[in-house]
PDB file of C-alpha atoms in Angstrom:
ATOM      1  CA  MET A   1       0.090   0.020  -0.099  1.00 83.00           C
ATOM      2  CA  GLU A   2       1.424   3.398  -0.867  1.00 88.00           C
ATOM      3  CA  LEU A   3       0.432   6.814   0.061  1.00 90.00           C
ATOM      4  CA  ARG A   4      -0.847   7.597  -3.315  1.00 90.00           C
ATOM      5  CA  HIS A   5      -3.425   4.731  -3.009  1.00 93.00           C
ATOM      6  CA  LEU A   6      -4.740   6.393   0.265  1.00 93.00           C
ATOM      7  CA  GLU A   7      -4.832  10.014  -1.327  1.00 90.00           C
ATOM      8  CA  TYR A   8      -6.783   8.578  -4.306  1.00 91.00           C
ATOM      9  CA  PHE A   9      -9.192   6.823  -1.900  1.00 93.00           C
ATOM     10  CA  LEU A  10      -9.681   9.967   0.238  1.00 90.00           C
ATOM     11  CA  ALA A  11     -10.344  12.130  -3.109  1.00 88.00           C
ATOM     12  CA  VAL A  12     -13.107   9.677  -4.022  1.00 90.00           C
ATOM     13  CA  ALA A  13     -14.534   9.427  -0.482  1.00 90.00           C
ATOM     14  CA  ASP A  14     -14.624  13.240  -0.100  1.00 83.00           C
ATOM     15  CA  ASN A  15     -16.253  13.718  -3.378  1.00 81.00           C
ATOM     16  CA  LEU A  16     -18.197  10.404  -3.753  1.00 86.00           C
ATOM     17  CA  SER A  17     -17.526  10.550  -7.445  1.00 88.00           C
ATOM     18  CA  PHE A  18     -14.684   9.082  -9.333  1.00 90.00           C
ATOM     19  CA  THR A  19     -15.001  11.841 -11.995  1.00 88.00           C
ATOM     20  CA  HIS A  20     -14.836  14.670  -9.344  1.00 84.00           C
ATOM     21  CA  ALA A  21     -12.048  12.854  -7.757  1.00 87.00           C
ATOM     22  CA  ALA A  22      -9.958  12.764 -10.949  1.00 89.00           C
ATOM     23  CA  ARG A  23     -10.489  16.367 -11.409  1.00 83.00           C
ATOM     24  CA  ARG A  24      -9.197  17.290  -8.036  1.00 78.00           C
ATOM     25  CA  LEU A  25      -6.161  15.001  -8.504  1.00 84.00           C
ATOM     26  CA  ASN A  26      -5.579  16.206 -12.040  1.00 83.00           C
ATOM     27  CA  VAL A  27      -5.339  12.747 -13.362  1.00 90.00           C
ATOM     28  CA  VAL A  28      -7.568  10.852 -15.847  1.00 91.00           C
ATOM     29  CA  GLN A  29     -10.562   9.024 -14.327  1.00 91.00           C
ATOM     30  CA  SER A  30      -9.458   5.540 -15.346  1.00 91.00           C
ATOM     31  CA  GLY A  31      -6.083   6.037 -13.340  1.00 91.00           C
ATOM     32  CA  VAL A  32      -8.349   6.655 -10.204  1.00 92.00           C
ATOM     33  CA  SER A  33     -10.507   3.618 -10.788  1.00 93.00           C
ATOM     34  CA  ALA A  34      -7.595   1.522 -11.477  1.00 93.00           C
ATOM     35  CA  THR A  35      -5.841   2.749  -8.267  1.00 94.00           C
ATOM     36  CA  ILE A  36      -9.015   1.992  -6.097  1.00 94.00           C
ATOM     37  CA  ARG A  37      -9.344  -1.496  -7.621  1.00 93.00           C
ATOM     38  CA  ALA A  38      -5.684  -2.311  -6.748  1.00 93.00           C
ATOM     39  CA  LEU A  39      -6.308  -1.136  -3.129  1.00 94.00           C
ATOM     40  CA  GLU A  40      -9.557  -3.140  -2.707  1.00 94.00           C
ATOM     41  CA  ARG A  41      -7.786  -6.210  -4.094  1.00 93.00           C
ATOM     42  CA  GLU A  42      -4.852  -5.656  -1.719  1.00 93.00           C
ATOM     43  CA  LEU A  43      -7.379  -5.027   1.258  1.00 93.00           C
ATOM     44  CA  GLY A  44      -9.677  -7.915   0.212  1.00 93.00           C
ATOM     45  CA  ALA A  45     -12.714  -5.690   0.518  1.00 94.00           C
ATOM     46  CA  ASP A  46     -14.881  -3.508  -1.490  1.00 94.00           C
ATOM     47  CA  LEU A  47     -14.560   0.136  -0.403  1.00 95.00           C
ATOM     48  CA  PHE A  48     -17.468   1.842  -2.508  1.00 94.00           C
ATOM     49  CA  VAL A  49     -20.663   0.834  -3.705  1.00 92.00           C
ATOM     50  CA  ARG A  50     -20.970   1.887  -7.383  1.00 87.00           C
ATOM     51  CA  GLY A  51     -24.262   2.256  -8.833  1.00 81.00           C
ATOM     52  CA  ALA A  52     -26.500   4.320 -11.137  1.00 77.00           C
ATOM     53  CA  GLY A  53     -27.206   6.747  -8.154  1.00 74.00           C
ATOM     54  CA  GLY A  54     -23.617   7.368  -7.644  1.00 80.00           C
ATOM     55  CA  VAL A  55     -20.752   6.218  -5.274  1.00 89.00           C
ATOM     56  CA  GLN A  56     -21.145   5.463  -1.667  1.00 92.00           C
ATOM     57  CA  LEU A  57     -18.688   4.237   0.956  1.00 93.00           C
ATOM     58  CA  THR A  58     -19.117   0.574   2.199  1.00 94.00           C
ATOM     59  CA  PRO A  59     -18.753  -0.123   5.912  1.00 94.00           C
ATOM     60  CA  ALA A  60     -14.916  -1.204   5.191  1.00 95.00           C
ATOM     61  CA  GLY A  61     -14.645   2.239   3.317  1.00 94.00           C
ATOM     62  CA  HIS A  62     -16.031   4.061   6.446  1.00 93.00           C
ATOM     63  CA  GLU A  63     -13.528   2.214   8.600  1.00 93.00           C
ATOM     64  CA  LEU A  64     -10.532   2.955   6.292  1.00 94.00           C
ATOM     65  CA  ARG A  65     -11.383   6.608   5.954  1.00 90.00           C
ATOM     66  CA  SER A  66     -10.119   7.698   9.452  1.00 86.00           C
ATOM     67  CA  HIS A  67      -7.131   5.555   9.265  1.00 91.00           C
ATOM     68  CA  ALA A  68      -6.182   6.835   5.829  1.00 91.00           C
ATOM     69  CA  ARG A  69      -6.582  10.367   6.887  1.00 85.00           C
ATOM     70  CA  ALA A  70      -4.283   9.707  10.077  1.00 85.00           C
ATOM     71  CA  THR A  71      -1.794   8.009   7.827  1.00 90.00           C
ATOM     72  CA  ILE A  72      -1.711  10.963   5.478  1.00 86.00           C
ATOM     73  CA  ASP A  73      -1.420  13.382   8.290  1.00 82.00           C
ATOM     74  CA  ALA A  74       1.399  11.498   9.864  1.00 85.00           C
ATOM     75  CA  ALA A  75       3.408  11.560   6.530  1.00 86.00           C
ATOM     76  CA  ARG A  76       2.656  15.413   6.323  1.00 80.00           C
ATOM     77  CA  ALA A  77       4.033  15.852   9.672  1.00 79.00           C
ATOM     78  CA  ALA A  78       7.052  13.928   9.055  1.00 85.00           C
ATOM     79  CA  LYS A  79       7.776  16.301   5.972  1.00 81.00           C
ATOM     80  CA  ASP A  80       7.078  19.292   8.005  1.00 75.00           C
ATOM     81  CA  ALA A  81       9.745  18.171  10.461  1.00 79.00           C
ATOM     82  CA  VAL A  82      12.334  17.513   7.773  1.00 80.00           C
ATOM     83  CA  ASN A  83      11.547  20.923   6.126  1.00 73.00           C
ATOM     84  CA  ALA A  84      11.784  22.651   9.468  1.00 74.00           C
ATOM     85  CA  THR A  85      15.360  21.481   9.819  1.00 73.00           C
ATOM     86  CA  ARG A  86      16.058  23.517   6.615  1.00 70.00           C
ATOM     87  CA  GLY A  87      13.982  26.555   7.645  1.00 72.00           C
ATOM     88  CA  ALA A  88      11.518  25.831   4.905  1.00 77.00           C
ATOM     89  CA  VAL A  89       7.637  25.750   5.012  1.00 85.00           C
ATOM     90  CA  ARG A  90       6.129  23.444   2.343  1.00 85.00           C
ATOM     91  CA  GLY A  91       2.992  21.634   1.759  1.00 85.00           C
ATOM     92  CA  THR A  92      -0.656  22.002   0.626  1.00 87.00           C
ATOM     93  CA  VAL A  93      -3.400  23.818   2.450  1.00 93.00           C
ATOM     94  CA  THR A  94      -7.120  23.119   1.532  1.00 91.00           C
ATOM     95  CA  VAL A  95      -9.337  26.003   2.537  1.00 95.00           C
ATOM     96  CA  GLY A  96     -13.122  25.966   2.554  1.00 92.00           C
ATOM     97  CA  THR A  97     -14.771  29.262   1.912  1.00 90.00           C
ATOM     98  CA  LEU A  98     -18.421  30.448   1.688  1.00 83.00           C
ATOM     99  CA  THR A  99     -19.567  31.840  -1.793  1.00 71.00           C
ATOM    100  CA  SER A 100     -19.886  35.522  -0.360  1.00 66.00           C
ATOM    101  CA  ILE A 101     -16.737  36.562   1.723  1.00 72.00           C
ATOM    102  CA  ASN A 102     -15.337  40.023   1.554  1.00 74.00           C
ATOM    103  CA  VAL A 103     -14.455  40.363   5.048  1.00 83.00           C
ATOM    104  CA  VAL A 104     -11.002  38.928   4.482  1.00 87.00           C
ATOM    105  CA  ASP A 105      -8.972  40.000   1.563  1.00 90.00           C
ATOM    106  CA  LEU A 106      -8.046  36.348   0.611  1.00 91.00           C
ATOM    107  CA  PRO A 107      -6.405  37.048  -2.639  1.00 92.00           C
ATOM    108  CA  ALA A 108      -4.102  39.433  -1.086  1.00 94.00           C
ATOM    109  CA  VAL A 109      -3.336  37.040   1.916  1.00 95.00           C
ATOM    110  CA  LEU A 110      -2.535  34.322  -0.662  1.00 95.00           C
ATOM    111  CA  ALA A 111      -0.367  36.469  -2.463  1.00 96.00           C
ATOM    112  CA  GLU A 112       1.670  37.324   0.571  1.00 96.00           C
ATOM    113  CA  LEU A 113       1.887  33.636   1.657  1.00 96.00           C
ATOM    114  CA  TYR A 114       3.165  32.677  -1.831  1.00 95.00           C
ATOM    115  CA  ARG A 115       5.856  35.417  -1.524  1.00 95.00           C
ATOM    116  CA  GLN A 116       7.026  34.315   1.836  1.00 93.00           C
ATOM    117  CA  HIS A 117       6.700  30.625   1.374  1.00 92.00           C
ATOM    118  CA  PRO A 118       6.931  29.673  -2.245  1.00 91.00           C
ATOM    119  CA  GLY A 119       6.843  25.900  -1.587  1.00 89.00           C
ATOM    120  CA  VAL A 120       3.139  26.243  -0.070  1.00 92.00           C
ATOM    121  CA  GLN A 121       0.121  25.479  -2.303  1.00 90.00           C
ATOM    122  CA  VAL A 122      -3.417  26.459  -1.412  1.00 93.00           C
ATOM    123  CA  HIS A 123      -6.435  24.587  -2.631  1.00 89.00           C
ATOM    124  CA  LEU A 124      -9.707  26.564  -2.285  1.00 90.00           C
ATOM    125  CA  ARG A 125     -13.144  24.885  -2.135  1.00 86.00           C
ATOM    126  CA  SER A 126     -16.345  26.695  -2.025  1.00 81.00           C
ATOM    127  CA  ALA A 127     -19.078  25.462   0.092  1.00 73.00           C
ATOM    128  CA  ARG A 128     -21.594  23.155  -1.578  1.00 73.00           C
ATOM    129  CA  ALA A 129     -23.393  22.437   1.717  1.00 76.00           C
ATOM    130  CA  GLY A 130     -22.773  25.816   3.419  1.00 86.00           C
ATOM    131  CA  SER A 131     -21.355  26.284   6.849  1.00 90.00           C
ATOM    132  CA  ALA A 132     -22.525  22.895   7.996  1.00 88.00           C
ATOM    133  CA  GLY A 133     -20.798  21.210   5.176  1.00 88.00           C
ATOM    134  CA  LEU A 134     -17.653  23.032   5.865  1.00 91.00           C
ATOM    135  CA  ALA A 135     -17.650  22.145   9.536  1.00 92.00           C
ATOM    136  CA  ARG A 136     -18.211  18.399   8.679  1.00 88.00           C
ATOM    137  CA  GLN A 137     -15.251  18.628   6.182  1.00 87.00           C
ATOM    138  CA  LEU A 138     -13.014  20.057   8.874  1.00 89.00           C
ATOM    139  CA  ARG A 139     -14.005  17.313  11.271  1.00 87.00           C
ATOM    140  CA  HIS A 140     -13.331  14.537   8.558  1.00 81.00           C
ATOM    141  CA  GLY A 141      -9.868  16.120   7.674  1.00 82.00           C
ATOM    142  CA  ASP A 142     -10.969  17.088   4.228  1.00 83.00           C
ATOM    143  CA  LEU A 143     -10.309  20.751   4.963  1.00 90.00           C
ATOM    144  CA  ASP A 144      -7.416  22.380   6.850  1.00 93.00           C
ATOM    145  CA  ILE A 145      -9.189  25.721   7.336  1.00 96.00           C
ATOM    146  CA  ALA A 146     -12.583  27.104   6.767  1.00 96.00           C
ATOM    147  CA  PHE A 147     -14.491  30.030   7.032  1.00 95.00           C
ATOM    148  CA  VAL A 148     -17.702  29.225   8.680  1.00 94.00           C
ATOM    149  CA  VAL A 149     -20.768  30.934  10.188  1.00 93.00           C
ATOM    150  CA  PHE A 150     -22.002  29.716  13.640  1.00 93.00           C
ATOM    151  CA  THR A 151     -25.372  30.603  15.316  1.00 90.00           C
ATOM    152  CA  GLY A 152     -24.261  30.056  18.843  1.00 87.00           C
ATOM    153  CA  THR A 153     -20.901  28.992  20.587  1.00 91.00           C
ATOM    154  CA  PRO A 154     -18.588  27.339  18.153  1.00 93.00           C
ATOM    155  CA  PRO A 155     -18.398  23.513  18.789  1.00 93.00           C
ATOM    156  CA  ALA A 156     -15.766  22.286  21.100  1.00 93.00           C
ATOM    157  CA  ASP A 157     -14.216  19.899  18.352  1.00 93.00           C
ATOM    158  CA  LEU A 158     -13.120  23.142  16.313  1.00 95.00           C
ATOM    159  CA  HIS A 159     -10.752  25.871  17.018  1.00 95.00           C
ATOM    160  CA  ALA A 160     -12.633  29.023  15.902  1.00 96.00           C
ATOM    161  CA  ARG A 161     -11.561  32.706  15.726  1.00 95.00           C
ATOM    162  CA  LEU A 162     -14.320  35.433  15.235  1.00 95.00           C
ATOM    163  CA  VAL A 163     -13.710  37.157  12.083  1.00 93.00           C
ATOM    164  CA  ALA A 164     -16.858  39.370  11.774  1.00 91.00           C
ATOM    165  CA  ASP A 165     -19.969  40.027  13.841  1.00 92.00           C
ATOM    166  CA  VAL A 166     -22.584  42.107  12.165  1.00 90.00           C
ATOM    167  CA  PRO A 167     -26.289  42.564  12.121  1.00 90.00           C
ATOM    168  CA  MET A 168     -28.674  41.050   9.598  1.00 90.00           C
ATOM    169  CA  LEU A 169     -31.304  43.200   8.087  1.00 91.00           C
ATOM    170  CA  LEU A 170     -34.611  42.506   6.513  1.00 94.00           C
ATOM    171  CA  VAL A 171     -34.403  43.352   2.629  1.00 94.00           C
ATOM    172  CA  VAL A 172     -37.772  44.005   0.958  1.00 94.00           C
ATOM    173  CA  PRO A 173     -38.715  45.577  -2.390  1.00 93.00           C
ATOM    174  CA  ALA A 174     -38.784  49.369  -2.280  1.00 91.00           C
ATOM    175  CA  GLU A 175     -42.568  49.398  -3.024  1.00 92.00           C
ATOM    176  CA  HIS A 176     -43.156  46.742  -0.456  1.00 93.00           C
ATOM    177  CA  GLU A 177     -45.661  47.546   2.323  1.00 92.00           C
ATOM    178  CA  LEU A 178     -43.081  47.028   4.949  1.00 94.00           C
ATOM    179  CA  ALA A 179     -40.351  49.417   3.168  1.00 91.00           C
ATOM    180  CA  ALA A 180     -42.029  52.436   4.683  1.00 88.00           C
ATOM    181  CA  ARG A 181     -41.668  51.199   8.359  1.00 88.00           C
ATOM    182  CA  GLY A 182     -38.399  51.711  10.199  1.00 82.00           C
ATOM    183  CA  GLU A 183     -38.759  48.445  12.140  1.00 90.00           C
ATOM    184  CA  VAL A 184     -40.971  45.414  12.465  1.00 94.00           C
ATOM    185  CA  SER A 185     -41.332  42.441  14.687  1.00 94.00           C
ATOM    186  CA  LEU A 186     -40.739  38.865  13.491  1.00 95.00           C
ATOM    187  CA  ALA A 187     -44.584  38.387  14.081  1.00 94.00           C
ATOM    188  CA  ASP A 188     -45.110  41.061  11.281  1.00 94.00           C
ATOM    189  CA  LEU A 189     -43.550  38.662   8.896  1.00 95.00           C
ATOM    190  CA  ALA A 190     -45.842  35.670   9.530  1.00 93.00           C
ATOM    191  CA  GLY A 191     -47.188  34.216   6.341  1.00 93.00           C
ATOM    192  CA  MET A 192     -44.767  35.979   4.117  1.00 95.00           C
ATOM    193  CA  LEU A 193     -42.595  34.295   1.514  1.00 96.00           C
ATOM    194  CA  PHE A 194     -38.682  34.368   1.962  1.00 96.00           C
ATOM    195  CA  VAL A 195     -35.729  34.210  -0.284  1.00 95.00           C
ATOM    196  CA  ASP A 196     -32.893  32.391   1.496  1.00 94.00           C
ATOM    197  CA  GLY A 197     -30.014  30.017   1.266  1.00 90.00           C
ATOM    198  CA  PRO A 198     -30.391  26.181   1.495  1.00 90.00           C
ATOM    199  CA  PRO A 199     -30.524  24.465   4.690  1.00 90.00           C
ATOM    200  CA  GLY A 200     -27.135  24.188   6.270  1.00 88.00           C
ATOM    201  CA  TYR A 201     -25.921  27.745   5.111  1.00 89.00           C
ATOM    202  CA  GLY A 202     -25.022  30.190   7.806  1.00 89.00           C
ATOM    203  CA  ASN A 203     -27.496  32.872   6.725  1.00 89.00           C
ATOM    204  CA  ARG A 204     -30.515  30.333   6.777  1.00 92.00           C
ATOM    205  CA  ALA A 205     -29.416  28.840  10.094  1.00 92.00           C
ATOM    206  CA  VAL A 206     -29.432  32.170  11.843  1.00 93.00           C
ATOM    207  CA  VAL A 207     -32.842  33.367  10.482  1.00 95.00           C
ATOM    208  CA  ASP A 208     -34.395  29.756  11.120  1.00 95.00           C
ATOM    209  CA  ASN A 209     -33.282  29.722  14.734  1.00 93.00           C
ATOM    210  CA  ALA A 210     -34.821  33.253  15.249  1.00 94.00           C
ATOM    211  CA  PHE A 211     -38.134  32.252  14.045  1.00 95.00           C
ATOM    212  CA  ALA A 212     -37.990  28.904  15.827  1.00 94.00           C
ATOM    213  CA  VAL A 213     -37.301  30.808  19.078  1.00 93.00           C
ATOM    214  CA  ALA A 214     -40.163  33.243  18.235  1.00 93.00           C
ATOM    215  CA  GLY A 215     -42.433  30.148  17.576  1.00 94.00           C
ATOM    216  CA  ILE A 216     -43.154  31.523  14.049  1.00 94.00           C
ATOM    217  CA  GLU A 217     -43.295  29.258  11.001  1.00 93.00           C
ATOM    218  CA  ARG A 218     -41.470  30.726   7.881  1.00 94.00           C
ATOM    219  CA  THR A 219     -41.851  29.598   4.277  1.00 94.00           C
ATOM    220  CA  VAL A 220     -38.836  29.777   2.132  1.00 95.00           C
ATOM    221  CA  ALA A 221     -40.224  30.106  -1.250  1.00 94.00           C
ATOM    222  CA  LEU A 222     -37.013  30.418  -3.175  1.00 94.00           C
ATOM    223  CA  GLU A 223     -33.347  28.913  -2.148  1.00 93.00           C
ATOM    224  CA  VAL A 224     -30.280  30.414  -3.749  1.00 90.00           C
ATOM    225  CA  ALA A 225     -26.777  28.826  -3.114  1.00 81.00           C
ATOM    226  CA  ASP A 226     -24.980  32.380  -3.538  1.00 78.00           C
ATOM    227  CA  ILE A 227     -26.932  34.397  -1.063  1.00 73.00           C
ATOM    228  CA  ARG A 228     -25.679  37.628  -2.688  1.00 72.00           C
ATOM    229  CA  THR A 229     -27.964  36.857  -5.692  1.00 83.00           C
ATOM    230  CA  ALA A 230     -31.032  36.897  -3.364  1.00 87.00           C
ATOM    231  CA  ALA A 231     -31.264  40.651  -3.610  1.00 87.00           C
ATOM    232  CA  ALA A 232     -32.199  40.248  -7.405  1.00 88.00           C
ATOM    233  CA  TYR A 233     -34.981  37.835  -6.568  1.00 93.00           C
ATOM    234  CA  ILE A 234     -36.071  40.084  -3.674  1.00 92.00           C
ATOM    235  CA  ARG A 235     -36.148  43.199  -5.938  1.00 90.00           C
ATOM    236  CA  ASN A 236     -38.515  41.268  -8.460  1.00 92.00           C
ATOM    237  CA  GLY A 237     -40.852  40.364  -5.682  1.00 92.00           C
ATOM    238  CA  LEU A 238     -40.229  36.688  -5.274  1.00 94.00           C
ATOM    239  CA  GLY A 239     -39.896  37.223  -1.519  1.00 95.00           C
ATOM    240  CA  ILE A 240     -38.326  38.939   1.068  1.00 96.00           C
ATOM    241  CA  GLY A 241     -35.195  38.065   2.824  1.00 95.00           C
ATOM    242  CA  PHE A 242     -32.301  38.776   5.297  1.00 94.00           C
ATOM    243  CA  LEU A 243     -28.826  39.699   4.290  1.00 90.00           C
ATOM    244  CA  ASN A 244     -25.908  40.895   6.532  1.00 85.00           C
ATOM    245  CA  GLN A 245     -24.428  44.383   6.304  1.00 78.00           C
ATOM    246  CA  PHE A 246     -21.131  43.036   4.471  1.00 78.00           C
ATOM    247  CA  MET A 247     -23.209  41.584   1.698  1.00 77.00           C
ATOM    248  CA  LEU A 248     -25.272  44.749   1.274  1.00 75.00           C
ATOM    249  CA  ASP A 249     -22.353  47.110   1.201  1.00 71.00           C
ATOM    250  CA  ASP A 250     -20.660  44.771  -1.401  1.00 63.00           C
ATOM    251  CA  VAL A 251     -23.541  44.745  -3.713  1.00 60.00           C
ATOM    252  CA  PHE A 252     -25.166  48.195  -3.455  1.00 61.00           C
ATOM    253  CA  ASP A 253     -23.680  51.693  -2.897  1.00 57.00           C
ATOM    254  CA  ASP A 254     -27.135  53.100  -2.891  1.00 53.00           C
ATOM    255  CA  MET A 255     -29.990  51.069  -1.561  1.00 54.00           C
ATOM    256  CA  LYS A 256     -32.658  53.405  -2.926  1.00 56.00           C
ATOM    257  CA  ALA A 257     -31.138  53.054  -6.442  1.00 55.00           C
ATOM    258  CA  SER A 258     -31.081  49.340  -6.106  1.00 76.00           C
ATOM    259  CA  GLY A 259     -34.863  49.142  -5.682  1.00 85.00           C
ATOM    260  CA  LEU A 260     -34.632  47.669  -2.292  1.00 89.00           C
ATOM    261  CA  ALA A 261     -35.149  48.826   1.243  1.00 90.00           C
ATOM    262  CA  THR A 262     -33.800  47.505   4.517  1.00 90.00           C
ATOM    263  CA  VAL A 263     -35.984  47.045   7.723  1.00 92.00           C
ATOM    264  CA  ARG A 264     -34.757  46.607  11.257  1.00 92.00           C
ATOM    265  CA  ILE A 265     -36.190  43.824  13.440  1.00 93.00           C
ATOM    266  CA  ALA A 266     -37.255  45.310  16.717  1.00 93.00           C
ATOM    267  CA  ASP A 267     -37.818  42.246  18.839  1.00 89.00           C
ATOM    268  CA  HIS A 268     -34.768  39.966  17.890  1.00 91.00           C
ATOM    269  CA  ASP A 269     -31.154  40.706  17.336  1.00 90.00           C
ATOM    270  CA  LEU A 270     -30.118  38.604  14.270  1.00 93.00           C
ATOM    271  CA  ARG A 271     -26.208  38.473  14.047  1.00 92.00           C
ATOM    272  CA  TRP A 272     -23.995  37.058  11.312  1.00 92.00           C
ATOM    273  CA  ARG A 273     -21.022  35.660  13.023  1.00 93.00           C
ATOM    274  CA  LEU A 274     -18.139  34.512  10.631  1.00 94.00           C
ATOM    275  CA  TYR A 275     -15.142  32.439  12.039  1.00 96.00           C
ATOM    276  CA  VAL A 276     -12.034  30.975  10.695  1.00 96.00           C
ATOM    277  CA  ALA A 277     -11.865  27.498  11.981  1.00 97.00           C
ATOM    278  CA  THR A 278      -9.587  24.491  12.262  1.00 96.00           C
ATOM    279  CA  SER A 279      -9.829  21.098  13.876  1.00 92.00           C
ATOM    280  CA  ALA A 280      -9.225  20.812  17.511  1.00 91.00           C
ATOM    281  CA  THR A 281      -8.427  17.243  17.367  1.00 86.00           C
ATOM    282  CA  ARG A 282      -5.823  17.389  14.755  1.00 84.00           C
ATOM    283  CA  PRO A 283      -2.759  19.813  14.762  1.00 85.00           C
ATOM    284  CA  PRO A 284      -2.365  22.052  11.673  1.00 89.00           C
ATOM    285  CA  SER A 285       0.481  21.701   9.338  1.00 88.00           C
ATOM    286  CA  ASP A 286       3.255  24.206   9.189  1.00 89.00           C
ATOM    287  CA  ALA A 287       1.813  25.432   5.833  1.00 91.00           C
ATOM    288  CA  ALA A 288      -1.634  25.925   7.465  1.00 94.00           C
ATOM    289  CA  VAL A 289      -0.102  27.780  10.520  1.00 94.00           C
ATOM    290  CA  ALA A 290       1.700  30.114   8.154  1.00 94.00           C
ATOM    291  CA  LEU A 291      -1.649  30.842   6.398  1.00 96.00           C
ATOM    292  CA  LEU A 292      -3.476  31.242   9.648  1.00 96.00           C
ATOM    293  CA  SER A 293      -0.856  33.608  10.924  1.00 95.00           C
ATOM    294  CA  LEU A 294      -1.319  35.887   7.729  1.00 95.00           C
ATOM    295  CA  ILE A 295      -5.113  35.822   8.218  1.00 95.00           C
ATOM    296  CA  GLU A 296      -4.580  36.969  11.681  1.00 93.00           C
ATOM    297  CA  ASP A 297      -2.447  39.914  10.487  1.00 93.00           C
ATOM    298  CA  GLU A 298      -5.253  40.857   8.110  1.00 90.00           C
ATOM    299  CA  LEU A 299      -7.685  41.013  10.854  1.00 89.00           C
ATOM    300  CA  ARG A 300      -5.741  43.150  13.146  1.00 82.00           C
TER     301      ARG A 300
END
């Protein structure tokens, strides 16, 4: 068994797709399939169930996943130790990001990282399952660092540093009945249709929790993966929604010209809290530490 076998296995396990795994590894799909078959022969067990509905891990595959991750992490730590004797930082850092982040100037941070440590590579992954998915990938070891939104105290199995804490505002079309009111209660919104992110997205979780606490049912009529695009749907009357101040500042210089209006919620303090997080059970690599240090510098 070689490290390459485990890397290919983890790529398929992370993506549940041989095609996506091949793209991530930058190899042909047949090479991934052949490597997985060789690994299954060596272990004497099927690791994946392949079917028309996609790829799923078998019980043996689930069992191997954590051990494979630990082996890859141990090999990485060994490389870090050797590189440290030469004063070099090398390696790959996989970072999970939300679709709408302008709080941290990530391109500038990465440019500085590459300038200081040319031997470091960063792979960026957007959140296909929102903050909940990013947190899950951190726990599984599929990500080294992630920008995530938590609605309460961050979980104990993740190290989380607060990046931003801003209010969320109700956004309605400029001609909407609520637009002329300076503030409303959540009860005033009962029965209205909403535009929001899918379940698992931080924006959605914050609002869902507030309505649940208030005991008010909410209907999300339209789900959008990139919450910044919600403004266009709201403007066209497909629903009302909540956006944080960063998103509003990023999209619009003039709210009135945008055809939208913002309304404050009087009886609940809806806050959008963004964190940069790492696993609390797995030490970060030297390359990840270098990137975290630059992110910290950016936030000061």
